[in-house]
Tab-separated table of C-alpha atoms and ligand atoms in Angstrom:
chain	number	residue	atom	x	y	z
Y	19	UNK	CA	-106.838	39.138	180.622
Y	20	UNK	CA	-109.865	40.926	179.212
Y	21	UNK	CA	-113.081	40.949	181.239
Y	22	UNK	CA	-116.156	39.867	179.272
Y	23	UNK	CA	-119.832	38.995	179.580
Y	24	UNK	CA	-121.372	36.215	177.463
Y	25	UNK	CA	-125.129	35.856	177.116
Y	26	UNK	CA	-126.098	32.239	176.346
Y	27	UNK	CA	-129.186	31.406	174.312
Y	28	UNK	CA	-132.162	29.477	175.683
Y	29	UNK	CA	-133.464	28.345	172.287
Y	30	UNK	CA	-133.526	24.572	171.674
Y	31	UNK	CA	-131.955	23.762	168.291
Y	32	UNK	CA	-132.528	20.564	166.310
Y	33	UNK	CA	-130.327	20.318	163.196
Y	34	UNK	CA	-130.111	17.765	160.395
Y	35	UNK	CA	-131.790	16.248	157.372
Y	36	UNK	CA	-135.413	15.114	157.667
Y	37	UNK	CA	-135.662	16.734	161.108
Y	38	UNK	CA	-139.080	18.216	160.268
Y	39	UNK	CA	-140.518	14.780	161.113
Y	40	UNK	CA	-139.727	15.668	164.759
Y	41	UNK	CA	-142.063	18.666	164.748
Y	42	UNK	CA	-144.986	16.833	166.444
Y	43	UNK	CA	-142.775	15.713	169.353
Y	44	UNK	CA	-141.264	19.201	169.678
Y	45	UNK	CA	-144.792	20.650	169.925
Y	46	UNK	CA	-145.576	18.043	172.611
Y	47	UNK	CA	-142.365	18.918	174.430
Y	48	UNK	CA	-143.634	22.483	174.760
Y	49	UNK	CA	-146.857	21.136	176.286
Y	50	UNK	CA	-148.871	22.490	173.342
Y	51	UNK	CA	-151.261	20.860	170.890
Y	52	UNK	CA	-153.024	23.529	168.792
Y	53	UNK	CA	-150.566	24.845	166.217
Y	54	UNK	CA	-151.033	27.803	163.887
Y	55	UNK	CA	-148.697	27.342	160.890
Y	56	UNK	CA	-147.318	30.535	159.290
Y	57	UNK	CA	-145.821	30.972	155.803
Y	58	UNK	CA	-145.583	33.336	152.827
Y	59	UNK	CA	-147.830	32.854	149.777
Y	60	UNK	CA	-144.789	31.302	148.047
Y	61	UNK	CA	-144.290	28.563	150.640
Y	62	UNK	CA	-147.817	27.188	150.949
Y	63	UNK	CA	-146.710	23.740	149.718
Y	64	UNK	CA	-144.033	23.411	152.395
Y	65	UNK	CA	-146.545	24.603	155.022
Y	66	UNK	CA	-149.091	22.007	153.832
Y	67	UNK	CA	-146.545	19.254	154.328
Y	68	UNK	CA	-145.973	20.402	157.908
Y	69	UNK	CA	-149.740	20.516	158.492
Y	70	UNK	CA	-150.003	16.923	157.343
Y	71	UNK	CA	-147.228	15.917	159.742
Y	72	UNK	CA	-149.069	17.618	162.597
Y	73	UNK	CA	-152.453	16.068	161.762
Y	74	UNK	CA	-155.213	17.220	164.129
Y	75	UNK	CA	-152.725	19.373	166.094
Y	76	UNK	CA	-152.646	21.850	163.188
Y	77	UNK	CA	-155.596	24.156	163.752
Y	78	UNK	CA	-154.909	26.641	160.963
Y	79	UNK	CA	-152.508	28.061	158.384
Y	80	UNK	CA	-151.904	31.766	157.860
Y	81	UNK	CA	-150.234	32.251	154.485
Y	82	UNK	CA	-149.815	36.033	154.269
Y	83	UNK	CA	-146.419	36.647	155.906
Y	84	UNK	CA	-144.808	39.628	154.153
Y	85	UNK	CA	-141.421	41.403	154.142
Y	86	UNK	CA	-140.664	43.803	157.029
Y	87	UNK	CA	-143.555	42.497	159.189
Y	88	UNK	CA	-146.329	45.016	158.434
Y	89	UNK	CA	-148.462	45.646	161.535
Y	90	UNK	CA	-151.727	45.241	159.589
Y	91	UNK	CA	-150.729	41.695	158.561
Y	92	UNK	CA	-149.827	40.887	162.183
Y	93	UNK	CA	-153.204	42.145	163.426
Y	94	UNK	CA	-155.002	39.936	160.912
Y	95	UNK	CA	-152.878	36.946	161.952
Y	96	UNK	CA	-153.506	37.572	165.679
Y	97	UNK	CA	-157.270	37.676	165.048
Y	98	UNK	CA	-157.008	34.431	163.087
Y	99	UNK	CA	-154.908	32.772	165.850
Y	100	UNK	CA	-157.585	33.691	168.389
Y	101	UNK	CA	-160.428	32.513	166.146
Y	102	UNK	CA	-158.903	29.030	165.775
Y	103	UNK	CA	-157.822	28.788	169.447
Y	104	UNK	CA	-154.094	28.341	168.659
Y	105	UNK	CA	-151.818	27.690	171.647
Y	106	UNK	CA	-148.533	28.059	169.725
Y	107	UNK	CA	-147.252	29.251	166.343
Y	108	UNK	CA	-144.922	27.500	163.937
Y	109	UNK	CA	-143.201	29.654	161.300
Y	110	UNK	CA	-141.886	27.886	158.217
Y	111	UNK	CA	-139.841	30.228	156.013
Y	112	UNK	CA	-137.328	33.046	156.138
Y	113	UNK	CA	-137.017	36.234	158.148
Y	114	UNK	CA	-140.390	37.534	156.966
Y	115	UNK	CA	-142.352	34.563	158.289
Y	116	UNK	CA	-140.302	34.224	161.465
Y	117	UNK	CA	-140.786	37.979	162.028
Y	118	UNK	CA	-144.543	37.456	161.867
Y	119	UNK	CA	-144.275	34.668	164.461
Y	120	UNK	CA	-142.387	37.018	166.792
Y	121	UNK	CA	-144.907	39.817	166.251
Y	122	UNK	CA	-147.762	37.432	167.146
Y	123	UNK	CA	-145.826	36.189	170.191
Y	124	UNK	CA	-145.281	39.676	171.576
Y	125	UNK	CA	-149.023	40.428	171.337
Y	126	UNK	CA	-150.393	37.095	172.554
Y	127	UNK	CA	-147.663	35.412	174.610
Y	128	UNK	CA	-147.936	32.297	172.399
Y	129	UNK	CA	-144.719	30.231	172.259
Y	130	UNK	CA	-143.067	29.848	168.852
Y	131	UNK	CA	-141.367	27.110	166.891
Y	132	UNK	CA	-139.473	27.878	163.669
Y	133	UNK	CA	-138.442	25.881	160.636
Y	134	UNK	CA	-136.038	28.294	158.879
Y	135	UNK	CA	-135.667	27.940	155.108
Y	136	UNK	CA	-133.268	30.840	154.407
Y	137	UNK	CA	-129.992	32.010	155.965
Y	138	UNK	CA	-131.273	35.295	157.483
Y	139	UNK	CA	-130.935	34.077	161.099
Y	140	UNK	CA	-133.936	35.817	162.683
Y	141	UNK	CA	-134.931	32.582	164.466
Y	142	UNK	CA	-131.938	32.951	166.826
Y	143	UNK	CA	-132.472	36.563	167.853
Y	144	UNK	CA	-134.622	38.506	170.328
Y	145	UNK	CA	-134.963	41.229	167.671
Y	146	UNK	CA	-138.380	42.230	166.367
Y	147	UNK	CA	-138.566	44.557	163.351
Y	148	UNK	CA	-142.024	45.858	162.392
Y	149	UNK	CA	-143.363	48.293	159.799
Y	150	UNK	CA	-146.245	50.677	160.292
Y	151	UNK	CA	-146.998	52.996	157.382
Y	152	UNK	CA	-143.516	53.520	155.936
Y	153	UNK	CA	-141.727	53.474	159.270
Y	154	UNK	CA	-139.748	50.435	160.408
Y	155	UNK	CA	-138.920	50.091	164.091
Y	156	UNK	CA	-136.646	47.499	165.648
Y	157	UNK	CA	-136.726	46.336	169.260
Y	158	UNK	CA	-134.812	43.757	171.325
Y	159	UNK	CA	-137.317	41.824	173.453
Y	160	UNK	CA	-136.396	38.569	175.238
Y	161	UNK	CA	-140.048	37.471	175.015
Y	162	UNK	CA	-139.852	37.117	171.208
Y	163	UNK	CA	-137.134	34.448	171.362
Y	164	UNK	CA	-138.218	31.309	169.536
Y	165	UNK	CA	-138.517	28.321	171.912
Y	166	UNK	CA	-137.561	25.587	169.430
Y	167	UNK	CA	-135.778	25.908	166.089
Y	168	UNK	CA	-135.784	22.883	163.801
Y	169	UNK	CA	-133.247	23.251	160.999
Y	170	UNK	CA	-134.058	20.791	158.236
Y	171	UNK	CA	-131.522	21.040	155.434
Y	172	UNK	CA	-133.972	19.394	153.015
Y	173	UNK	CA	-136.233	22.467	153.180
Y	174	UNK	CA	-133.431	24.704	151.896
Y	175	UNK	CA	-132.882	22.680	148.714
Y	176	UNK	CA	-135.686	24.590	146.982
Y	177	UNK	CA	-134.247	27.983	147.931
Y	178	UNK	CA	-133.179	29.437	144.550
Y	179	UNK	CA	-129.392	29.700	144.092
Y	180	UNK	CA	-129.216	33.446	143.469
Y	181	UNK	CA	-131.271	34.319	146.586
Y	182	UNK	CA	-129.352	31.720	148.594
Y	183	UNK	CA	-126.102	33.545	147.814
Y	184	UNK	CA	-127.335	36.956	148.999
Y	185	UNK	CA	-129.087	35.401	151.994
Y	186	UNK	CA	-125.800	33.673	152.902
Y	187	UNK	CA	-123.881	36.952	152.593
Y	188	UNK	CA	-126.551	38.543	154.821
Y	189	UNK	CA	-125.610	35.890	157.401
Y	190	UNK	CA	-121.912	36.650	156.881
Y	191	UNK	CA	-122.663	40.287	157.721
Y	192	UNK	CA	-123.944	39.251	161.179
Y	193	UNK	CA	-120.727	37.308	161.774
Y	194	UNK	CA	-118.512	40.138	160.500
Y	195	UNK	CA	-120.047	42.702	162.858
Y	196	UNK	CA	-119.936	40.221	165.764
Y	197	UNK	CA	-116.142	40.006	165.316
Y	198	UNK	CA	-115.754	43.705	166.109
Y	199	UNK	CA	-118.862	44.251	168.289
Y	200	UNK	CA	-118.447	46.537	171.267
Y	201	UNK	CA	-119.687	43.730	173.567
Y	202	UNK	CA	-117.922	40.902	171.690
Y	203	UNK	CA	-116.815	37.964	173.766
Y	204	UNK	CA	-114.564	34.971	173.038
Y	205	UNK	CA	-117.494	32.609	172.402
Y	206	UNK	CA	-119.231	34.987	169.989
Y	207	UNK	CA	-115.866	35.537	168.253
Y	208	UNK	CA	-115.414	31.773	167.809
Y	209	UNK	CA	-118.956	31.333	166.486
Y	210	UNK	CA	-118.531	34.246	164.086
Y	211	UNK	CA	-115.259	32.887	162.711
Y	212	UNK	CA	-116.758	29.405	162.295
Y	213	UNK	CA	-119.809	30.936	160.578
Y	214	UNK	CA	-117.566	32.747	158.091
Y	215	UNK	CA	-115.507	29.612	157.429
Y	216	UNK	CA	-118.577	27.516	156.674
Y	217	UNK	CA	-120.337	30.161	154.572
Y	218	UNK	CA	-117.277	31.064	152.478
Y	219	UNK	CA	-116.746	27.319	151.902
Y	220	UNK	CA	-120.335	26.396	151.087
Y	221	UNK	CA	-121.856	29.343	149.207
Y	222	UNK	CA	-119.752	28.900	146.034
Y	223	UNK	CA	-120.953	25.284	145.879
Y	224	UNK	CA	-124.576	26.293	146.587
Y	225	UNK	CA	-124.345	28.877	143.786
Y	226	UNK	CA	-123.369	26.267	141.168
Y	227	UNK	CA	-125.056	23.163	142.612
Y	228	UNK	CA	-128.054	24.291	144.692
Y	229	UNK	CA	-129.123	20.668	145.258
Y	230	UNK	CA	-125.812	19.694	146.903
Y	231	UNK	CA	-127.060	18.536	150.320
Y	232	UNK	CA	-123.638	18.698	152.022
Y	233	UNK	CA	-123.038	22.296	150.929
Y	234	UNK	CA	-126.579	23.204	151.957
Y	235	UNK	CA	-125.973	21.685	155.401
Y	236	UNK	CA	-122.716	23.642	155.754
Y	237	UNK	CA	-124.432	26.885	154.711
Y	238	UNK	CA	-127.342	26.351	157.120
Y	239	UNK	CA	-124.902	25.547	159.927
Y	240	UNK	CA	-123.054	28.814	159.214
Y	241	UNK	CA	-126.340	30.693	159.105
Y	242	UNK	CA	-127.354	29.274	162.494
Y	243	UNK	CA	-124.066	30.416	164.048
Y	244	UNK	CA	-124.288	33.826	162.370
Y	245	UNK	CA	-127.878	34.264	163.575
Y	246	UNK	CA	-126.745	33.335	167.092
Y	247	UNK	CA	-124.076	36.057	166.865
Y	248	UNK	CA	-126.725	38.566	165.796
Y	249	UNK	CA	-128.830	37.574	168.798
Y	250	UNK	CA	-125.929	37.630	171.238
Y	251	UNK	CA	-123.873	40.789	170.601
Y	252	UNK	CA	-124.630	44.265	169.280
Y	253	UNK	CA	-124.222	45.170	165.614
Y	254	UNK	CA	-122.620	48.347	164.239
Y	255	UNK	CA	-122.404	50.589	161.142
Y	256	UNK	CA	-123.181	47.898	158.560
Y	257	UNK	CA	-126.557	46.999	160.058
Y	258	UNK	CA	-127.380	50.684	160.527
Y	259	UNK	CA	-126.616	51.478	156.866
Y	260	UNK	CA	-128.738	48.549	155.629
Y	261	UNK	CA	-131.622	49.479	157.956
Y	262	UNK	CA	-131.627	53.059	156.618
Y	263	UNK	CA	-131.346	52.020	152.954
Y	264	UNK	CA	-134.030	49.329	153.260
Y	265	UNK	CA	-136.434	51.592	155.142
Y	266	UNK	CA	-135.900	54.746	153.059
Y	267	UNK	CA	-135.689	53.355	149.521
Y	268	UNK	CA	-137.486	50.006	149.907
Y	269	UNK	CA	-134.357	48.097	148.816
Y	270	UNK	CA	-134.465	44.327	149.241
Y	271	UNK	CA	-132.943	43.147	152.496
Y	272	UNK	CA	-130.360	40.490	151.632
Y	273	UNK	CA	-129.188	42.215	148.421
Y	274	UNK	CA	-128.574	45.448	150.323
Y	275	UNK	CA	-126.468	43.598	152.911
Y	276	UNK	CA	-124.495	41.995	150.096
Y	277	UNK	CA	-123.644	45.280	148.385
Y	278	UNK	CA	-122.867	47.270	151.549
Y	279	UNK	CA	-120.765	44.740	153.493
Y	280	UNK	CA	-117.373	45.153	151.712
Y	281	UNK	CA	-117.659	48.938	151.981
Y	282	UNK	CA	-118.351	48.997	155.723
Y	283	UNK	CA	-115.536	46.508	156.284
Y	284	UNK	CA	-113.231	48.869	154.374
Y	285	UNK	CA	-114.528	51.753	156.518
Y	286	UNK	CA	-113.612	49.832	159.690
Y	287	UNK	CA	-110.363	48.401	158.266
Y	288	UNK	CA	-107.870	50.138	160.569
Y	289	UNK	CA	-110.143	50.261	163.608
Y	290	UNK	CA	-110.653	46.484	163.960
Y	291	UNK	CA	-107.450	44.660	162.947
Y	292	UNK	CA	-108.234	41.382	164.741
Y	293	UNK	CA	-111.626	41.114	163.032
Y	294	UNK	CA	-110.096	41.994	159.648
Y	295	UNK	CA	-107.499	39.232	160.013
Y	296	UNK	CA	-110.220	36.662	160.824
Y	297	UNK	CA	-112.407	37.703	157.858
Y	298	UNK	CA	-109.423	37.648	155.495
Y	299	UNK	CA	-108.462	34.188	156.824
Y	300	UNK	CA	-111.964	32.830	156.099
Y	301	UNK	CA	-111.797	34.225	152.560
Y	302	UNK	CA	-108.177	33.162	151.967
Y	303	UNK	CA	-107.531	36.738	150.814
Y	304	UNK	CA	-105.033	39.331	152.026
Y	305	UNK	CA	-107.576	42.109	152.619
Y	306	UNK	CA	-110.989	41.532	154.215
Y	307	UNK	CA	-112.890	44.234	152.302
Y	308	UNK	CA	-111.587	43.455	148.832
Y	309	UNK	CA	-111.947	39.734	149.592
Y	310	UNK	CA	-115.662	40.233	150.335
Y	311	UNK	CA	-116.108	42.338	147.193
Y	312	UNK	CA	-114.426	39.678	145.075
Y	313	UNK	CA	-116.445	36.891	146.782
Y	314	UNK	CA	-119.765	38.576	145.900
Y	315	UNK	CA	-118.571	39.145	142.331
Y	316	UNK	CA	-117.476	35.538	141.828
Y	317	UNK	CA	-120.868	34.326	143.057
Y	318	UNK	CA	-122.731	36.597	140.656
Y	319	UNK	CA	-124.263	38.666	143.466
Y	320	UNK	CA	-125.149	42.361	143.055
Y	321	UNK	CA	-122.402	44.863	143.933
Y	322	UNK	CA	-124.035	48.247	143.245
Y	323	UNK	CA	-126.872	49.961	145.110
Y	324	UNK	CA	-127.984	51.579	141.860
Y	325	UNK	CA	-128.729	48.093	140.503
Y	326	UNK	CA	-131.073	47.542	143.473
Y	327	UNK	CA	-133.074	50.660	142.586
Y	328	UNK	CA	-131.531	53.292	144.884
Y	329	UNK	CA	-131.574	56.770	143.291
Y	330	UNK	CA	-128.237	58.617	143.235
Y	331	UNK	CA	-130.016	61.606	144.767
Y	332	UNK	CA	-130.682	59.468	147.846
Y	333	UNK	CA	-127.009	59.355	148.887
Y	334	UNK	CA	-127.123	62.686	150.787
Y	335	UNK	CA	-130.362	61.798	152.589
Y	336	UNK	CA	-129.027	58.369	153.542
Y	337	UNK	CA	-125.775	59.882	154.875
Y	338	UNK	CA	-127.799	62.294	157.036
Y	339	UNK	CA	-129.972	59.515	158.452
Y	340	UNK	CA	-127.005	57.228	159.134
Y	341	UNK	CA	-125.098	59.808	161.187
Y	342	UNK	CA	-128.216	61.248	162.880
Y	343	UNK	CA	-128.513	58.744	165.769
Y	344	UNK	CA	-125.354	58.262	167.773
Y	345	UNK	CA	-124.441	54.571	168.055
Y	346	UNK	CA	-121.296	52.572	168.527
Y	347	UNK	CA	-118.942	51.552	165.681
Y	348	UNK	CA	-115.238	50.662	165.960
Y	349	UNK	CA	-114.450	53.756	163.883
Y	350	UNK	CA	-116.459	56.903	164.658
Y	351	UNK	CA	-119.279	57.484	162.180
Y	352	UNK	CA	-118.356	60.642	160.218
Y	353	UNK	CA	-120.668	62.095	157.602
Y	354	UNK	CA	-118.112	62.758	154.837
Y	355	UNK	CA	-116.624	59.282	155.119
Y	356	UNK	CA	-120.096	57.678	155.202
Y	357	UNK	CA	-121.087	59.690	152.153
Y	358	UNK	CA	-117.962	58.475	150.327
Y	359	UNK	CA	-118.764	54.874	151.355
Y	360	UNK	CA	-122.318	55.212	150.001
Y	361	UNK	CA	-121.110	56.794	146.755
Y	362	UNK	CA	-118.785	53.862	146.064
Y	363	UNK	CA	-121.420	51.295	147.043
Y	364	UNK	CA	-124.003	53.044	144.863
Y	365	UNK	CA	-121.736	52.949	141.804
Y	366	UNK	CA	-120.468	49.410	142.460
Y	367	UNK	CA	-116.837	50.502	142.803
Y	368	UNK	CA	-114.309	48.392	144.678
Y	369	UNK	CA	-114.134	49.295	148.413
D	8	NAD	P1	-137.929	36.261	153.222
D	8	NAD	O1	-138.345	35.588	154.468
D	8	NAD	O2	-138.738	37.438	152.794
D	8	NAD	O3	-137.847	35.184	152.061
D	8	NAD	C1	-137.525	35.591	150.747
D	8	NAD	C2	-138.384	34.856	149.736
D	8	NAD	O4	-137.890	33.546	149.574
D	8	NAD	C3	-139.858	34.704	150.148
D	8	NAD	O5	-140.667	34.949	149.014
D	8	NAD	C4	-139.971	33.262	150.569
D	8	NAD	O6	-141.261	32.731	150.362
D	8	NAD	C5	-138.932	32.592	149.688
D	8	NAD	N1	-138.336	31.397	150.275
D	8	NAD	C6	-137.805	31.305	151.498
D	8	NAD	N2	-137.284	30.087	151.695
D	8	NAD	C7	-137.498	29.393	150.563
D	8	NAD	C8	-137.190	28.068	150.159
D	8	NAD	N3	-136.488	27.245	150.952
D	8	NAD	N4	-137.568	27.670	148.936
D	8	NAD	C9	-138.211	28.530	148.105
D	8	NAD	N5	-138.525	29.803	148.429
D	8	NAD	C10	-138.181	30.228	149.649
D	8	NAD	O7	-136.414	36.767	153.288
D	8	NAD	P2	-135.238	36.663	154.352
D	8	NAD	O8	-134.061	37.251	153.683
D	8	NAD	O9	-135.147	35.299	154.937
D	8	NAD	O10	-135.698	37.621	155.524
D	8	NAD	C11	-135.709	39.016	155.354
D	8	NAD	C12	-136.538	39.659	156.454
D	8	NAD	O11	-136.135	39.160	157.713
D	8	NAD	C13	-136.366	41.163	156.511
D	8	NAD	O12	-137.606	41.758	156.803
D	8	NAD	C14	-135.394	41.347	157.667
D	8	NAD	O13	-135.521	42.604	158.260
D	8	NAD	C15	-135.788	40.238	158.575
D	8	NAD	N6	-134.697	39.775	159.455
D	8	NAD	C16	-134.892	39.901	160.781
D	8	NAD	C17	-133.928	39.488	161.651
D	8	NAD	C18	-134.153	39.595	163.125
D	8	NAD	O14	-133.317	39.183	163.909
D	8	NAD	N7	-135.273	40.148	163.546
D	8	NAD	C19	-132.732	38.913	161.172
D	8	NAD	C20	-132.554	38.793	159.805
D	8	NAD	C21	-133.564	39.222	158.928
């Protein structure tokens, strides 16, 4: 028998279709009544609908959430929250908007609700990533955990198919690394496997029929489980590589995860056989890494870092940064092998 520790989540999760109508009662359940709604400039319409649902309990909307949670945006939002006397925040959107909610929470202590509209999974994690100047820092802080997450499948129907695919593969990356995490436990392993099953099943349908409500529900369910994995166990080389590439070259988050994932899985192939078998099972493929590469290709997702705007000259710098901080991975992180991984991912070669 293997000894393990499992950390359960305290977040309340409401899941279904039309569940956004429950937002007023979920605000009440938190004992709050002055809500600041957060969104990106692109999701103002969805935020307006939530404001209408809340009526007088909505005291303001802040519409400037931006990728990578810039500190100057957070400071503006905190000042706005104080000026309208908000007693909680409600983020409607993806990881950018939910990140802003967490950044406000850590500065003000305000409780958060989230209505996720992508598959990034930030709503289920105690992780706060913030950018100041060009430097992104990431911290794990229990106080940034969202109190109530309302998953409403209807809100994801407008999420464009191509971004849905890469966002879904971003979620798969959380599940993949949970399968071989240093602190993995049987419950996280089950959730990760279930997340991969539902995402590999649903994303091909979402790609061709983005308005298919059943496939959208399956994808959101997988994203919830994958986000829970991300919040529960530690990640490894894949998340490190994506963090370095995103921070150093400004590459877009979900696309970077999509390109890198098959290559890191190939890197870890012999070091994590149980995880590899579970990934391959979910993909109905004999090899986990080539199955992931083929999956991205069939869904029309990007497979080369050069197509995301990374310069070839950046490979050496990225390899240096990736090996610089010691951190756990099932296979030791060696510079030459990491450089070879990056070279293949940059060119879009098979893993
Ligand atoms: P995002 O939040 O930036 O959203 C991408 C774009 O899609 C935005 O323009 C948004 O307005 C639009 N959009 C979102 N949902 C939509 C919908 N249903 N219909 C139409 N348009 C919609 O992207 P993301 O991939 O969700 O999040 C990426 C960010 O989240 C990164 O900064 C990443 O670091 C962070 N993240 C953090 C964690 C964590 O645990 N802290 C986890 C995952 C991602």
